[in-house]
XYZ file of C-alpha atoms in Angstrom:
630
model
C 140.066 103.415 98.870
C 142.361 106.007 97.364
C 141.768 109.576 98.511
C 140.698 110.685 95.018
C 137.913 108.086 95.109
C 137.108 108.362 98.831
C 136.658 112.138 98.649
C 133.698 112.147 96.219
C 132.154 108.923 97.502
C 132.180 109.859 101.206
C 131.578 113.579 100.676
C 128.474 113.274 98.509
C 126.066 113.687 101.434
C 127.846 116.775 102.802
C 128.538 118.517 99.486
C 125.050 117.843 98.091
C 123.535 119.764 101.006
C 124.666 122.945 99.235
C 121.665 122.295 96.962
C 119.185 122.926 99.808
C 121.068 124.418 102.809
C 121.391 128.044 101.530
C 117.814 127.960 100.246
C 116.538 126.758 103.641
C 118.333 129.705 105.275
C 116.857 132.225 102.820
C 113.356 130.756 103.121
C 113.306 131.836 106.788
C 114.947 135.271 106.365
C 112.670 136.230 103.466
C 109.727 136.182 105.892
C 111.051 139.488 107.252
C 111.399 141.012 103.782
C 114.397 143.114 102.796
C 115.442 143.638 106.407
C 115.599 139.883 106.938
C 117.666 139.201 103.822
C 120.282 141.663 105.102
C 121.206 139.007 107.683
C 121.966 136.320 105.074
C 125.694 137.060 104.937
C 126.283 137.285 108.745
C 124.264 134.102 109.391
C 126.130 132.313 106.591
C 129.440 133.416 108.107
C 128.368 131.869 111.435
C 127.490 128.605 109.632
C 130.898 128.603 107.900
C 132.561 128.953 111.325
C 130.418 126.057 112.586
C 131.517 123.908 109.621
C 135.158 124.653 110.379
C 134.793 123.919 114.095
C 132.902 120.633 113.641
C 135.298 119.567 110.869
C 138.310 120.134 113.147
C 136.470 118.209 115.883
C 136.005 115.185 113.645
C 139.698 115.263 112.758
C 140.337 114.522 116.446
C 137.761 111.706 116.372
C 139.587 110.061 113.448
C 142.879 110.207 115.365
C 141.316 108.674 118.483
C 139.300 106.013 116.599
C 141.485 104.827 113.695
C 139.187 101.822 113.167
C 136.098 103.971 112.667
C 134.255 106.055 115.235
C 130.649 106.898 114.519
C 128.496 108.785 116.996
C 127.000 105.605 118.472
C 130.389 104.019 119.162
C 131.996 107.192 120.537
C 129.036 108.131 122.750
C 128.623 104.578 124.088
C 132.333 104.145 124.847
C 132.706 107.447 126.684
C 129.275 108.520 127.955
C 127.491 105.228 128.563
C 124.724 103.066 127.130
C 121.809 105.533 127.238
C 123.675 108.478 125.642
C 124.922 106.016 123.018
C 121.342 104.995 122.256
C 120.262 108.644 122.033
C 123.117 109.256 119.565
C 122.002 106.207 117.584
C 118.442 107.558 117.554
C 119.730 110.831 116.124
C 121.714 108.940 113.491
C 118.812 106.725 112.459
C 116.527 109.756 112.149
C 119.239 111.494 110.154
C 119.629 108.588 107.719
C 115.881 108.279 107.094
C 115.625 112.019 106.464
C 118.781 111.978 104.309
C 116.963 109.708 101.869
C 113.716 111.706 102.006
C 115.379 115.152 101.766
C 117.883 114.122 99.083
C 115.158 112.612 96.912
C 112.829 115.608 97.412
C 115.636 118.073 96.675
C 116.681 116.044 93.633
C 113.110 116.099 92.369
C 113.061 119.886 92.902
C 116.172 120.172 90.711
C 114.515 118.078 88.012
C 111.190 119.944 88.090
C 113.015 123.292 87.966
C 114.335 122.229 84.563
C 111.203 120.266 83.533
C 108.211 121.990 85.211
C 105.709 119.595 83.620
C 106.815 116.887 86.103
C 105.901 118.981 89.149
C 102.574 117.214 89.648
C 104.175 113.777 89.822
C 107.008 114.410 92.313
C 105.556 112.097 94.990
C 105.098 109.129 92.648
C 108.477 109.631 90.952
C 110.219 110.073 94.303
C 108.773 106.819 95.659
C 109.922 105.060 92.475
C 113.433 106.479 93.013
C 113.474 105.081 96.560
C 112.306 101.721 95.170
C 115.175 101.757 92.654
C 117.657 102.514 95.453
C 116.161 99.638 97.466
C 116.476 97.171 94.568
C 120.028 98.279 93.762
C 121.239 97.960 97.361
C 119.565 94.586 97.874
C 121.561 93.389 94.878
C 124.760 94.544 96.550
C 125.504 97.834 94.775
C 128.662 99.286 96.278
C 130.003 102.827 96.351
C 133.276 102.320 94.508
C 135.216 103.539 91.505
C 134.665 106.265 88.959
C 130.970 105.446 88.566
C 130.176 106.838 92.015
C 132.892 109.506 92.007
C 131.690 111.163 88.789
C 128.454 112.809 90.100
C 130.279 114.492 92.995
C 133.086 115.847 90.832
C 130.521 116.965 88.239
C 128.573 118.856 90.924
C 131.731 120.541 92.247
C 132.715 121.605 88.718
C 129.175 122.886 88.019
C 128.987 125.018 91.194
C 132.495 126.431 90.751
C 131.611 127.288 87.132
C 128.350 128.890 88.269
C 130.170 130.999 90.865
C 132.987 131.856 88.453
C 130.647 133.017 85.672
C 128.525 134.886 88.204
C 131.518 136.733 89.639
C 132.667 137.605 86.121
C 129.248 139.109 85.360
C 129.205 140.927 88.712
C 132.675 142.380 88.069
C 131.299 144.030 84.930
C 128.938 146.110 87.085
C 131.455 146.756 89.851
C 130.077 143.981 92.080
C 126.934 146.007 92.663
C 124.186 143.665 93.978
C 121.145 143.272 91.736
C 117.987 144.481 93.499
C 115.794 141.576 94.574
C 112.067 141.457 93.756
C 109.699 143.404 96.036
C 109.028 141.447 99.229
C 106.140 141.561 101.664
C 107.308 141.075 105.254
C 105.060 138.821 107.344
C 107.080 139.114 110.564
C 109.713 141.389 112.032
C 113.436 140.782 112.332
C 114.268 139.385 115.744
C 116.531 136.946 117.506
C 114.062 134.090 117.025
C 113.960 134.611 113.251
C 117.746 134.793 112.972
C 118.189 131.632 115.079
C 115.610 129.791 112.950
C 117.521 130.779 109.813
C 120.792 129.659 111.414
C 119.310 126.252 112.309
C 117.837 125.791 108.830
C 121.048 126.778 107.034
C 123.080 124.450 109.271
C 121.513 121.482 107.492
C 124.242 122.164 104.904
C 126.531 120.274 107.320
C 124.788 116.917 107.116
C 127.146 114.094 106.203
C 130.303 115.522 107.802
C 130.528 112.402 110.000
C 130.727 109.975 107.043
C 134.536 109.950 106.763
C 135.064 109.230 110.482
C 132.782 106.195 110.079
C 134.760 104.797 107.140
C 138.388 105.136 108.284
C 139.201 101.406 107.733
C 138.180 101.773 104.053
C 141.174 104.011 103.316
C 144.573 102.863 102.142
C 147.297 102.762 104.786
C 148.069 104.818 106.756
C 144.267 104.890 106.920
C 143.675 107.419 109.711
C 146.089 109.923 108.176
C 144.510 109.596 104.719
C 141.046 109.935 106.293
C 142.046 113.177 108.062
C 143.439 114.590 104.818
C 140.253 113.665 102.959
C 138.120 115.230 105.699
C 140.113 118.477 105.433
C 139.547 118.585 101.668
C 135.845 117.893 102.154
C 135.451 120.717 104.697
C 137.375 123.074 102.416
C 135.171 122.213 99.441
C 131.981 122.448 101.507
C 132.892 125.908 102.808
C 133.878 127.108 99.324
C 130.670 125.812 97.687
C 128.406 127.093 100.468
C 130.052 130.523 100.712
C 130.191 130.860 96.921
C 126.497 130.039 96.572
C 125.486 132.526 99.301
C 127.692 135.212 97.720
C 126.019 134.699 94.342
C 122.572 134.855 95.946
C 123.533 138.198 97.478
C 125.021 139.606 94.247
C 122.219 138.381 91.961
C 119.314 139.375 94.204
C 117.830 135.869 94.090
C 115.114 134.867 96.578
C 113.283 131.550 97.014
C 110.196 131.171 94.853
C 107.751 128.347 94.156
C 108.475 126.082 91.207
C 112.213 126.775 90.891
C 115.106 126.225 93.288
C 117.565 128.971 94.190
C 120.374 126.971 92.543
C 118.377 126.742 89.321
C 117.788 130.499 89.338
C 121.512 131.145 89.792
C 122.365 128.699 86.984
C 119.923 130.479 84.677
C 121.571 133.830 85.426
C 125.108 132.506 84.982
C 124.601 130.248 81.951
C 121.208 131.090 80.484
C 119.243 128.035 79.344
C 122.047 126.366 77.403
C 123.836 123.077 77.955
C 125.679 124.256 81.090
C 122.352 124.911 82.804
C 121.204 121.370 81.974
C 124.565 120.018 83.151
C 124.228 121.865 86.479
C 120.712 120.568 87.127
C 121.652 117.022 86.111
C 124.766 117.066 88.325
C 122.667 118.353 91.232
C 120.076 115.602 90.820
C 122.762 112.904 90.517
C 124.761 113.947 93.591
C 121.553 114.075 95.623
C 120.741 110.542 94.444
C 124.236 109.456 95.514
C 123.755 111.206 98.867
C 120.544 109.239 99.400
C 122.426 106.058 98.568
C 125.041 106.701 101.293
C 122.297 106.263 103.898
C 121.666 102.749 102.538
C 125.204 101.842 103.614
C 125.241 103.586 106.999
C 121.725 102.908 108.342
C 121.972 99.068 108.136
C 125.513 99.198 109.585
C 124.418 101.167 112.674
C 121.372 98.918 113.032
C 123.637 95.852 112.960
C 125.776 97.396 115.730
C 122.628 97.917 117.799
C 121.598 94.303 117.152
C 125.074 93.124 118.149
C 124.649 94.963 121.464
C 121.138 93.498 121.982
C 119.331 96.804 121.408
C 117.672 95.765 118.128
C 116.273 92.467 116.789
C 119.081 90.101 115.844
C 117.508 89.653 112.433
C 119.341 92.877 111.509
C 122.672 91.071 111.912
C 121.825 88.822 108.984
C 123.647 89.401 105.689
C 121.786 88.688 102.474
C 123.038 86.657 99.540
C 124.779 89.791 98.186
C 126.549 90.407 101.525
C 124.311 93.363 102.381
C 122.247 93.853 105.543
C 119.024 93.256 103.641
C 116.569 93.710 106.515
C 118.070 97.068 107.479
C 117.929 98.231 103.859
C 114.243 97.291 103.612
C 113.403 99.060 106.898
C 115.171 102.249 105.756
C 113.358 102.219 102.413
C 109.939 101.801 104.015
C 110.573 104.510 106.629
C 111.986 106.991 104.089
C 109.110 106.385 101.652
C 106.510 106.931 104.390
C 108.158 110.200 105.472
C 108.507 111.353 101.863
C 104.851 110.665 101.093
C 103.634 112.160 104.399
C 105.328 115.471 103.570
C 104.366 115.385 99.862
C 108.013 115.366 98.789
C 108.398 118.981 99.970
C 111.985 119.792 100.990
C 110.998 122.914 102.951
C 108.639 120.839 105.124
C 111.281 118.168 105.796
C 114.136 120.525 106.766
C 112.805 121.298 110.317
C 112.978 117.584 111.156
C 116.448 117.197 109.675
C 118.514 119.488 111.922
C 117.341 117.839 115.169
C 118.678 114.341 114.481
C 121.890 115.534 112.815
C 123.010 117.859 115.593
C 121.859 115.584 118.393
C 124.302 112.960 117.079
C 127.028 115.593 116.565
C 126.603 116.891 120.130
C 126.847 113.493 121.818
C 129.733 112.369 119.614
C 131.799 115.471 120.365
C 130.879 115.375 124.060
C 132.059 111.784 124.140
C 135.371 112.856 122.619
C 135.798 115.499 125.364
C 135.460 112.733 127.965
C 137.830 110.520 125.934
C 140.626 113.107 125.960
C 140.051 113.999 129.606
C 140.326 110.369 130.697
C 143.184 109.303 128.434
C 145.291 112.497 128.484
C 147.317 111.349 125.512
C 149.788 113.496 123.587
C 148.284 116.874 122.562
C 145.147 116.009 124.539
C 144.471 119.601 125.617
C 144.366 120.879 122.033
C 142.122 118.008 120.932
C 139.841 118.498 123.936
C 139.434 122.195 123.090
C 138.526 121.406 119.478
C 135.981 118.772 120.498
C 134.535 120.937 123.283
C 134.013 123.781 120.800
C 132.324 121.410 118.368
C 130.122 119.994 121.148
C 128.993 123.424 122.383
C 128.205 124.734 118.893
C 126.390 121.525 117.889
C 124.360 121.652 121.110
C 123.491 125.271 120.360
C 122.140 124.326 116.914
C 120.265 121.322 118.330
C 118.570 123.393 121.049
C 117.827 126.207 118.594
C 116.292 123.808 116.066
C 114.304 122.011 118.752
C 112.819 125.245 120.137
C 112.374 127.443 117.073
C 111.149 124.672 114.780
C 109.197 122.657 117.328
C 105.773 123.461 115.877
C 107.051 123.146 112.278
C 107.875 119.454 112.675
C 110.856 119.242 115.040
C 108.471 117.753 117.628
C 108.113 114.730 115.379
C 111.876 114.135 115.299
C 112.088 114.539 119.096
C 109.184 112.120 119.512
C 110.912 109.624 117.188
C 114.089 109.811 119.312
C 112.070 109.164 122.482
C 110.199 106.253 120.916
C 113.476 104.780 119.647
C 114.967 104.978 123.144
C 111.906 103.295 124.677
C 111.878 100.444 122.127
C 115.621 99.739 122.250
C 115.733 99.659 126.055
C 112.777 97.253 126.168
C 114.469 95.019 123.597
C 117.674 95.041 125.632
C 115.725 94.187 128.794
C 114.074 91.246 127.018
C 117.375 89.863 125.738
C 118.886 90.246 129.233
C 115.961 88.288 130.713
C 116.380 85.553 128.083
C 120.137 85.376 128.733
C 119.491 85.007 132.468
C 116.944 82.242 131.845
C 119.360 80.402 129.527
C 122.422 80.728 131.752
C 123.924 77.374 132.653
C 124.450 76.282 136.227
C 125.888 73.041 137.638
C 122.446 71.449 137.946
C 121.542 72.327 134.367
C 124.381 70.414 132.689
C 122.790 67.227 131.413
C 125.360 64.638 130.329
C 124.420 61.540 128.303
C 124.921 58.237 130.070
C 127.287 57.054 127.335
C 129.200 58.538 124.452
C 127.304 58.316 121.177
C 129.178 58.840 117.914
C 127.971 58.819 114.315
C 128.951 55.862 112.189
C 131.720 56.412 109.642
C 130.533 57.946 106.374
C 130.501 55.958 103.191
C 132.226 57.002 99.999
C 130.289 59.980 98.566
C 130.897 58.657 95.075
C 128.718 55.647 95.812
C 125.588 57.731 95.147
C 122.108 57.299 96.615
C 120.177 54.089 96.759
C 117.780 53.343 93.897
C 114.789 53.906 96.197
C 115.376 57.039 98.246
C 112.861 56.136 101.008
C 112.440 52.321 101.093
C 111.854 51.937 104.870
C 108.428 50.634 105.835
C 109.020 49.462 109.427
C 110.731 51.038 112.477
C 113.520 48.461 112.432
C 114.613 49.549 108.951
C 115.165 53.233 109.845
C 118.740 54.200 110.705
C 119.037 57.578 112.402
C 121.520 60.420 112.710
C 120.514 63.393 114.830
C 122.119 66.754 114.026
C 121.761 69.471 116.685
C 122.638 73.043 115.544
C 123.959 75.098 118.478
C 124.530 78.853 118.615
C 125.962 78.658 122.161
C 126.043 76.396 125.189
C 123.039 77.277 127.319
C 120.017 75.581 128.866
C 118.038 75.464 125.622
C 120.903 73.835 123.697
C 121.527 71.384 126.551
C 117.869 70.370 126.502
C 118.079 69.766 122.742
C 121.263 67.698 123.181
C 119.686 65.699 126.009
C 116.603 65.046 123.886
C 118.770 63.892 120.959
C 120.863 61.626 123.183
C 117.728 60.112 124.755
C 116.782 58.678 121.335
C 119.792 56.332 121.685
C 120.879 57.087 118.130
C 124.082 58.703 116.801
C 124.217 62.448 117.563
C 126.298 65.176 115.936
C 126.497 68.731 117.336
C 126.927 71.473 114.739
C 128.038 75.065 115.336
C 128.323 77.871 112.762
C 130.948 80.505 113.681
C 131.477 83.930 112.049
C 135.277 83.652 112.392
C 138.100 81.414 113.643
C 138.282 83.233 116.977
C 134.651 82.482 117.751
C 135.163 78.886 116.611
C 138.044 78.412 119.070
C 136.021 80.007 121.848
C 133.114 77.627 121.263
C 135.437 74.623 121.017
C 137.008 75.527 124.378
C 133.565 75.808 125.981
C 132.595 72.458 124.465
C 135.689 70.766 125.880
C 135.064 72.375 129.266
C 131.579 70.862 129.210
C 133.181 67.473 128.687
C 133.279 66.851 124.932
C 130.633 64.128 125.351
C 129.424 64.215 121.753
C 131.072 64.694 118.358
C 131.237 68.362 117.313
C 131.578 69.933 113.871
C 132.247 73.658 113.474
C 131.549 75.463 110.206
C 133.142 78.911 109.771
C 130.875 81.370 107.947
C 132.714 84.728 107.710
C 129.649 86.665 106.505
C 127.425 85.836 109.522
C 125.191 83.634 107.399
C 123.641 80.861 109.493
C 120.946 79.117 107.483
C 122.867 78.628 104.232
C 125.899 76.893 105.881
C 123.536 74.702 107.923
C 121.618 73.674 104.832
C 124.819 72.988 102.893
C 126.201 70.829 105.688
C 123.004 68.783 106.062
C 122.808 68.323 102.284
C 126.433 67.139 102.316
C 125.638 64.592 105.038
C 122.646 63.420 103.033
C 124.773 62.905 99.920
C 127.418 60.992 101.887
C 124.985 58.769 103.777
C 121.725 58.446 101.800
C 120.869 55.387 103.896
C 120.442 57.504 107.040
C 117.360 59.390 108.174
C 118.791 62.703 109.362
C 116.823 64.468 112.095
C 117.757 68.105 112.593
C 116.881 68.969 116.213
C 116.735 72.715 116.810
C 116.619 74.400 120.235
C 113.707 76.869 120.098
C 113.152 79.845 122.376
C 109.434 80.176 123.098
C 108.226 83.534 124.424
C 104.819 84.722 125.587
C 104.109 87.813 123.461
C 103.949 88.316 119.687
C 106.352 91.250 119.687
C 108.943 89.131 121.505
C 108.752 86.484 118.773
C 110.035 89.085 116.295
C 113.247 89.269 118.354
C 114.112 85.601 117.792
C 115.009 84.005 114.482
C 112.490 81.454 113.119
C 115.318 79.073 112.215
C 113.208 75.923 112.228
C 110.745 77.183 109.634
C 113.479 78.389 107.299
C 115.359 75.086 107.530
C 112.186 73.086 107.044
C 111.292 74.991 103.872
C 114.823 74.670 102.480
C 115.239 70.942 103.259
C 111.726 69.784 102.343
C 112.748 68.747 98.788
C 115.325 66.277 100.167
C 114.145 62.764 101.182
C 114.780 61.291 104.636
C 115.407 64.611 106.393
C 113.281 65.568 109.409
C 113.346 68.978 111.092
C 112.002 69.203 114.628
C 112.293 71.601 117.549
C 112.811 71.278 121.292
C 111.036 74.240 122.923
C 112.462 76.181 125.850
C 109.861 78.511 127.386
C 110.832 81.942 128.677
C 108.513 83.388 131.315
C 107.944 87.134 131.208
C 108.852 89.428 134.069
C 105.318 89.490 135.483
C 105.186 85.673 135.584
C 108.530 85.620 137.367
C 107.287 88.146 139.941
C 104.054 86.216 140.485
C 106.020 82.986 140.952
C 108.367 84.704 143.399
C 105.420 86.063 145.415
C 103.863 82.602 145.412
C 107.081 81.031 146.681
C 107.346 83.621 149.461
C 103.696 83.036 150.431
C 104.249 79.259 150.493
C 107.401 79.680 152.561
C 105.493 81.895 154.998
C 102.693 79.332 155.297
C 105.211 76.613 156.115
C 106.765 78.733 158.850
C 103.303 79.575 160.219
C 102.320 75.946 160.238
């Protein structure tokens, strides 16, 4: 992408947080009345410093990871598997809440302009999430002027709001307008100020987006990404500081039924077309911010699945080349959170800061370790930047976790813990399956003779008049096709079963790229190349569609053959383990059922659970002891 397109597309999440970040800060300070509001400018200045520090930290991340370095990758590479999973948990929580908060804040912008819709925000918000789900399942992509326009419109609207407001303030000598009378419900103290700081820091969500998308930039990609990040941080600071300054000058405080941004727009523009433009631009950029999560959540989930920490079904690309299962999971989770909190932005904010700054902290800590180990050119300067970012992010994370624990932060912390528990159990299961499938010398079963398929007839000959004329066993001519994902005990058992039928056998492997294809071919030749092998390259990780196409092609070429597709099947003991393995046989059977003379069957390979293995081991030891005693 060009920088002029990348800036609005990748900055939408960060810049849109200006719509709710300053208001979240004020909503805490206003609890202490006039004395609390006096701290709005100092707390905002601290948040601006935090934005600058974290932005400079992510510039170092882009330089170190020119191919893209999200929190999960950076933390895993430098801190280890468990910190990487914790960072991923923070990211996943962040993405779910990005959708919920963006939609709720967008609905607040709409209802500020059209109050009659206030009673339907939950229903309308769920419909918006459904529209985002449908659009992303159809392969909507963030590209071009269509997606750049809302961000630029929002930037223009806020700069116009600040400009008109400063012009009006200059006419009265920049004297702040007195705010409405306030009733203090608690005193000013360190805890209140820290809560306000944590709430206002949610204006930084989305800063990581550019470091994730470095390969999407034109060459030199990492340099263009750093430049775009600098512009984004500059714009974010200007919009945030400008909004807080106008709040201070206009005496605006949060109130039910109308957002702070709407109040400022009313004071700067009145109720004319510019006010409508500002509210529309705010709603649109928040919608775009929600849509960014639909790109990032499935991508991180696919990385987890690649590393055996999530079900491999999340590696699957849909027909529109989107990670459909991840998109559906995000939509369901975001809708549940949105409904549970009644679409109320103020109630969602306490959950938001925890996940965001947990990921920031681990990412920047990982970069500190990266520079310390590598000691590349300018490593000391980069280490200082990342260490500063890590310390400040950790401070916000701890502050949010403590001060907002009872307001909902406990739920985010619980979600991170549950995520860690589930992903480690999934990884343990996949490791146990891999150990059970591992080939050894005694497991390699070689057919007694080489069996090759007969040469194919001319495809132009067409099928026989009667598609299924066989009525006796002697008339059936077989070809067995065995799909293989890898060479392991389950695939060897399927090959041995196919060869035992004493009919032609063809092994079929679907590879995501040429490198994987060559790797599998080398393993096949090392095994002995006993059977014919066909490799189909599917660059989009699709498995079922290429298999179906290949079998259909064989059927068209040799309509006289009965093709038996023999699939190795992993059989596990528990229902939740079945979710972790693809039901390939059922999908193939449903897709190939309309074709005559095609049979789909499975060869099961049973995986014992850990308790069964331990019981068997104890039994073996007991039997061995009995033999020695005897």
